[in-house]
Tab-separated table of C-alpha atoms in Angstrom:
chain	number	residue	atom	x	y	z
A	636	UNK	CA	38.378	162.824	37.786
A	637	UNK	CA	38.278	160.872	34.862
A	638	UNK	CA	37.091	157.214	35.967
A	639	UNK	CA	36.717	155.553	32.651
A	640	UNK	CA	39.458	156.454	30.197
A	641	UNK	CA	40.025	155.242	26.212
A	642	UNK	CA	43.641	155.884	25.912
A	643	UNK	CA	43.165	155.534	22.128
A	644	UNK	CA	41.544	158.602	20.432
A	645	UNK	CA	41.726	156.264	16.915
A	646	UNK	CA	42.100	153.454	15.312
A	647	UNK	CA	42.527	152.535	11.791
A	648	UNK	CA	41.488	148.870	10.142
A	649	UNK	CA	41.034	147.294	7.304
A	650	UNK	CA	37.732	146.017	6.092
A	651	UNK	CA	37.016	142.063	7.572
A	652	UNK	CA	39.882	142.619	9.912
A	653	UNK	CA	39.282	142.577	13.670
A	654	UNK	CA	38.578	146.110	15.353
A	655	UNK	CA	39.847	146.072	19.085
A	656	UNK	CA	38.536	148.958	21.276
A	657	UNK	CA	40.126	149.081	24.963
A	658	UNK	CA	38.661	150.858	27.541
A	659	UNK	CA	40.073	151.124	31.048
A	660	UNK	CA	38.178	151.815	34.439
A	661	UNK	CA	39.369	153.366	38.114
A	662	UNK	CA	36.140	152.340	40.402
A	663	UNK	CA	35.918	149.068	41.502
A	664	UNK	CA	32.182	149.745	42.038
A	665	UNK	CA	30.822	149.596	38.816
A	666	UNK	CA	29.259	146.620	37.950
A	667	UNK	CA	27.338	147.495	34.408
A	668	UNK	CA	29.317	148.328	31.221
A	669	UNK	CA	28.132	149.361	27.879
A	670	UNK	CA	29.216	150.702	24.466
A	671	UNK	CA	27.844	153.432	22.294
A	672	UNK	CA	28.535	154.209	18.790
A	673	UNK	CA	27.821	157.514	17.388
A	674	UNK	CA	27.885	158.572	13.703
A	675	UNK	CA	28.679	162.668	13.254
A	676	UNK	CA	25.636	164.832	13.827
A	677	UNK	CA	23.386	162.249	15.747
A	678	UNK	CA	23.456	160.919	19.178
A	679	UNK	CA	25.363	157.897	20.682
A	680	UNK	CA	22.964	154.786	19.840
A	681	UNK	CA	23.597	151.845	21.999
A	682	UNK	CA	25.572	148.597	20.653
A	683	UNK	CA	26.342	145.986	23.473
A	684	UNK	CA	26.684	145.744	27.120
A	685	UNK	CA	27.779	143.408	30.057
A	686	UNK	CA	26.996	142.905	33.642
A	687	UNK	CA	29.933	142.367	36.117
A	688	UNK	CA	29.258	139.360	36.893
A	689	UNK	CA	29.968	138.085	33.243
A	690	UNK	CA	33.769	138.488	31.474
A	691	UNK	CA	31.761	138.351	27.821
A	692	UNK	CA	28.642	139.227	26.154
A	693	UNK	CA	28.608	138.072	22.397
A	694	UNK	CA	25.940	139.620	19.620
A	695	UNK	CA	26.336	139.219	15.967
A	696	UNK	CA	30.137	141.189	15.264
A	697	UNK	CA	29.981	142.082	18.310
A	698	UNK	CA	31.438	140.756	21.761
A	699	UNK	CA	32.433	142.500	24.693
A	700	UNK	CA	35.504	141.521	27.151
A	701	UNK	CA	35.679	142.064	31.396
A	702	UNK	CA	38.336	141.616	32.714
A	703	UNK	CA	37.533	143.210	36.275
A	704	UNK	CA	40.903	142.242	38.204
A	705	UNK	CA	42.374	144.589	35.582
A	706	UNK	CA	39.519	146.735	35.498
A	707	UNK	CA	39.668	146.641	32.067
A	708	UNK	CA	36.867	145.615	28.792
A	709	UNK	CA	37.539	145.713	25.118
A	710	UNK	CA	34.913	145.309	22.433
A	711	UNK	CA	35.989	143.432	19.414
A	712	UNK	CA	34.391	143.839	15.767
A	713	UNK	CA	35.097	140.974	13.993
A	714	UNK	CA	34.855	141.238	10.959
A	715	UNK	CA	34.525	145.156	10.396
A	716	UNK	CA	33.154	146.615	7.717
A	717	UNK	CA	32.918	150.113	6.489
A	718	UNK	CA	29.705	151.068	8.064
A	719	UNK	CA	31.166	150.421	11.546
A	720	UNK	CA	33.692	153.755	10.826
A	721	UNK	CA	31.911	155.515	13.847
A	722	UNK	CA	33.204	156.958	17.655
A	723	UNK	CA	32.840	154.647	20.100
A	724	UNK	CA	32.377	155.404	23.578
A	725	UNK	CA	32.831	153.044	27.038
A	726	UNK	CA	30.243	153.877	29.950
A	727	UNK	CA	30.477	152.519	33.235
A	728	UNK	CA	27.787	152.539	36.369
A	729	UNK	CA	27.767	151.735	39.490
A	730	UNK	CA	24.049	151.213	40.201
A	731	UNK	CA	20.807	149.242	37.919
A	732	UNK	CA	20.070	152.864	36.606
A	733	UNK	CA	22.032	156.370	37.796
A	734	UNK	CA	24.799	158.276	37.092
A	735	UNK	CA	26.949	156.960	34.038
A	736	UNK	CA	30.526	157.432	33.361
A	737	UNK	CA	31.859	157.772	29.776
A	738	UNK	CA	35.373	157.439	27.834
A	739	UNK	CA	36.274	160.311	25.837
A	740	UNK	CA	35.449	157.884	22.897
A	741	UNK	CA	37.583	156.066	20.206
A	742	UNK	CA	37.406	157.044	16.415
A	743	UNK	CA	37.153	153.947	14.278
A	744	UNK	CA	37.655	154.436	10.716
A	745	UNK	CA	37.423	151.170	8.420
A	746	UNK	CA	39.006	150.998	5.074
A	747	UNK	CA	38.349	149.120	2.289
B	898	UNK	CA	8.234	154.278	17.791
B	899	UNK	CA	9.217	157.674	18.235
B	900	UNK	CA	12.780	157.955	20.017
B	901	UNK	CA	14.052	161.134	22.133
B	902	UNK	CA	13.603	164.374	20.544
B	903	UNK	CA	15.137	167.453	21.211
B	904	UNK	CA	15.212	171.009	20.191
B	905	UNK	CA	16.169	173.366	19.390
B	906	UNK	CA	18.988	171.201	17.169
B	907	UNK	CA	21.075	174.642	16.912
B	908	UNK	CA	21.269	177.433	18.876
B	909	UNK	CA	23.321	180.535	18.225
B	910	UNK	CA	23.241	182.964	20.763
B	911	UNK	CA	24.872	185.994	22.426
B	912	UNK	CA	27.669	185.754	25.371
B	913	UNK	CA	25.601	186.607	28.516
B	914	UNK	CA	22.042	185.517	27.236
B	915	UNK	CA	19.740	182.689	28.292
B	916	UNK	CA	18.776	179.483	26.768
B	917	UNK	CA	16.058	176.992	27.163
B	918	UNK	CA	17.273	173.498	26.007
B	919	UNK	CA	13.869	170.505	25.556
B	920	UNK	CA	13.913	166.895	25.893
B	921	UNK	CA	11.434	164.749	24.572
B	922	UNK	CA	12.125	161.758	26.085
B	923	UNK	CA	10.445	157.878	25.033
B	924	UNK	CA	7.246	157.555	26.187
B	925	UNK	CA	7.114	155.767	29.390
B	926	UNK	CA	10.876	156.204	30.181
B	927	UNK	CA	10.875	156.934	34.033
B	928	UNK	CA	14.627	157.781	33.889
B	929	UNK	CA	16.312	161.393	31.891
B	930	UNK	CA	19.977	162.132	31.296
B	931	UNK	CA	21.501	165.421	30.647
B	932	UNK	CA	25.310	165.229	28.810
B	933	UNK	CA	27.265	167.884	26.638
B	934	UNK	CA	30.280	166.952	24.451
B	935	UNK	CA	32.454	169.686	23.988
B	936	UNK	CA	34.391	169.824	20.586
B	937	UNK	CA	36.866	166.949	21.166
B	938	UNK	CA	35.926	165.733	24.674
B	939	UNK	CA	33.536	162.705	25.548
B	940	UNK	CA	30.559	162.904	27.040
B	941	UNK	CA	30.072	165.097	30.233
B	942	UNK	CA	27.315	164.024	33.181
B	943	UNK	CA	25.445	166.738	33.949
B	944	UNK	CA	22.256	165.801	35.457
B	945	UNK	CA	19.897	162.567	36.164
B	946	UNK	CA	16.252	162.663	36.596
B	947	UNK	CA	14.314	159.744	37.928
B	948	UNK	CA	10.435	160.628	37.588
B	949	UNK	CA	10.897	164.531	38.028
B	950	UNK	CA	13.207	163.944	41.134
B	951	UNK	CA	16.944	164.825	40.257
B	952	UNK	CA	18.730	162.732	42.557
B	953	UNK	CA	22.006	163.709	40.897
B	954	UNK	CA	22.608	167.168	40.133
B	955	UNK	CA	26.590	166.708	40.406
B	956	UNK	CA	27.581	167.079	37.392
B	957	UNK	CA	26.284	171.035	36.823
B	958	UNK	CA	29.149	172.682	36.123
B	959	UNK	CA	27.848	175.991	37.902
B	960	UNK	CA	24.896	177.584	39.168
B	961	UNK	CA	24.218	179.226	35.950
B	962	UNK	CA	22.701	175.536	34.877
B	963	UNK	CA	19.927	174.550	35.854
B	964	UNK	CA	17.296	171.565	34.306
B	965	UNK	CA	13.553	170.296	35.556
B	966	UNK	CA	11.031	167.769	34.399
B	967	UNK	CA	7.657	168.383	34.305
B	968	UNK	CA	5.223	165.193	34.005
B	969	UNK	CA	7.470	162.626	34.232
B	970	UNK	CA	8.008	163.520	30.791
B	971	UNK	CA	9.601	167.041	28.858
B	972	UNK	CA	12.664	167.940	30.648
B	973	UNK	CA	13.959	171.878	30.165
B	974	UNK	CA	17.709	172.216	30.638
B	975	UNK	CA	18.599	176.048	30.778
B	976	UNK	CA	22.065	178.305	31.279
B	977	UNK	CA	21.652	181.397	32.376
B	978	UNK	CA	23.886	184.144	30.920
B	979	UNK	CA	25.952	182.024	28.870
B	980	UNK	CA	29.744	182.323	28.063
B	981	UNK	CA	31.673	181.100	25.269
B	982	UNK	CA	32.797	178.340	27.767
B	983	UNK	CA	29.210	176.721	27.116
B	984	UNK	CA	29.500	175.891	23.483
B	985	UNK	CA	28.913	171.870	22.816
B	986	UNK	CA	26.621	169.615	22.110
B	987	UNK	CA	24.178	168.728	24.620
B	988	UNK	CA	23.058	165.667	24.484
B	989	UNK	CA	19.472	164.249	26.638
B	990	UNK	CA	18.881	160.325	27.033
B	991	UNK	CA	16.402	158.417	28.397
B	992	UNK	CA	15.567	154.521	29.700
B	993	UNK	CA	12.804	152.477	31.070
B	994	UNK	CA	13.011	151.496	34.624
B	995	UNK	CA	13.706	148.311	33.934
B	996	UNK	CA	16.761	148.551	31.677
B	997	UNK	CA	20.151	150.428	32.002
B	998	UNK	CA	20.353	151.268	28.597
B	999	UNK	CA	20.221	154.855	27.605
B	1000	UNK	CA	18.531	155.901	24.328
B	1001	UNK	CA	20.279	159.293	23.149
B	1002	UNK	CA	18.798	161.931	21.259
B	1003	UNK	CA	20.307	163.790	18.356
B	1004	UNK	CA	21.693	166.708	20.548
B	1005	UNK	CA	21.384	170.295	20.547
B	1006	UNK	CA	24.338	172.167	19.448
B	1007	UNK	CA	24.911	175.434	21.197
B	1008	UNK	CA	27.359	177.707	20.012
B	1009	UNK	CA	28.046	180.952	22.180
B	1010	UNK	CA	29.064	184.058	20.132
């Protein structure tokens, strides 16, 4: 039962454009969102997150979108740069600290 | 500081033997995660430790897995007689108790001959 999904595997940008990652949710309990990145060979390190009782979170490139009628967030990069060529992957919770949900994750890969 | 360790960080072994995978977690971190990412899948849930209570043990996929904390602290995740099946990376977290964020490791990749 997958319960958060990211029904893009990859996405392909240019450098300074704007990278759009979707991700889309099933339970109408969660109420705590976050994204990961994760280079190859290391673990996911954390990059943003927002509470459900916000629809954005903004830090540096990044900002984060809820929209929780459509159970749906997005992360924007804006602008992208090479270094941001990572997976990204949506989680989703339903309590302050518990069981998380994750997206099968989104390849970015930035050009120059 | 130092982050979440783990090791080994590869393991061959045999179809049918056992393994012993260790977390290190963040000193202080109340809360442990167990996930694996199998080649091309996100990450799977396995198991949630708060303290060395695991409220949440859903996510094993079978009785051959099994994980406990000692200390609050190190956290053992083993798989008894393993099958190809078990290959991934498996991936431990931890975060404070006052924070939902999750601070990953660098994974232990098991591969299953």
């Amino acid at each position: 039962d997958q319960q958060v999904k990211q029904n893009s595997p990859s996405l392909s940008v240019q450098e300074g454009r704007i990278s759009i990652l979707n991700c889309d949710y099933t339970n109408s309990m969660f109420d705590y969102f976050l994204w990961y990145k994760k280079y190859p060979a290391e673990g996911p390190t954390f990059l943003i997150s927002i509470s459900s009782i916000k629809d954005k979170n903004e830090d540096g490139r990044f900002t984060v979108f809820l929209n929780k009628s459509a159970k749906h967030l997005s992360l924007h990069i804006v602008p992208s740069q090479p270094g941001d060529s990572a997976v990204y992957f949506c989680a989703a919770t339903t309590d302050s600290w518990g069981k998380f949900q994750f997206g099968a994750g989104t390849q970015v890969v930035v050009t120059p | 500081g130092a982050g979440v360790s783990q090791s080994p960080s590869n393991k061959v072994t045999e179809k049918g033997k056992d393994v012993e995978l260790r977390c290190d977690p963040i000193s202080g971190h109340t809360a442990l995660y167990w996930y694996r990412q199998s080649l091309g899948q996100g990450l799977e849930f396995l198991i949630y430790f708060q303290g060395n209570s695991a409220p949440d043990k859903s996510g094993l996929p079978s009785d051959r897995f099994s994980a406990e904390r000692t200390g609050g602290s190190v956290s053992t995740l083993t798989i008894q007689r393993t099958q190809q099946e078990d290959s991934a990376v498996y991936l431990c977290a931890s975060s404070p108790d006052y924070d939902n964020t999750q601070y990953f490791g660098p994974g232990t990749r098991l591969t299953v001959l």
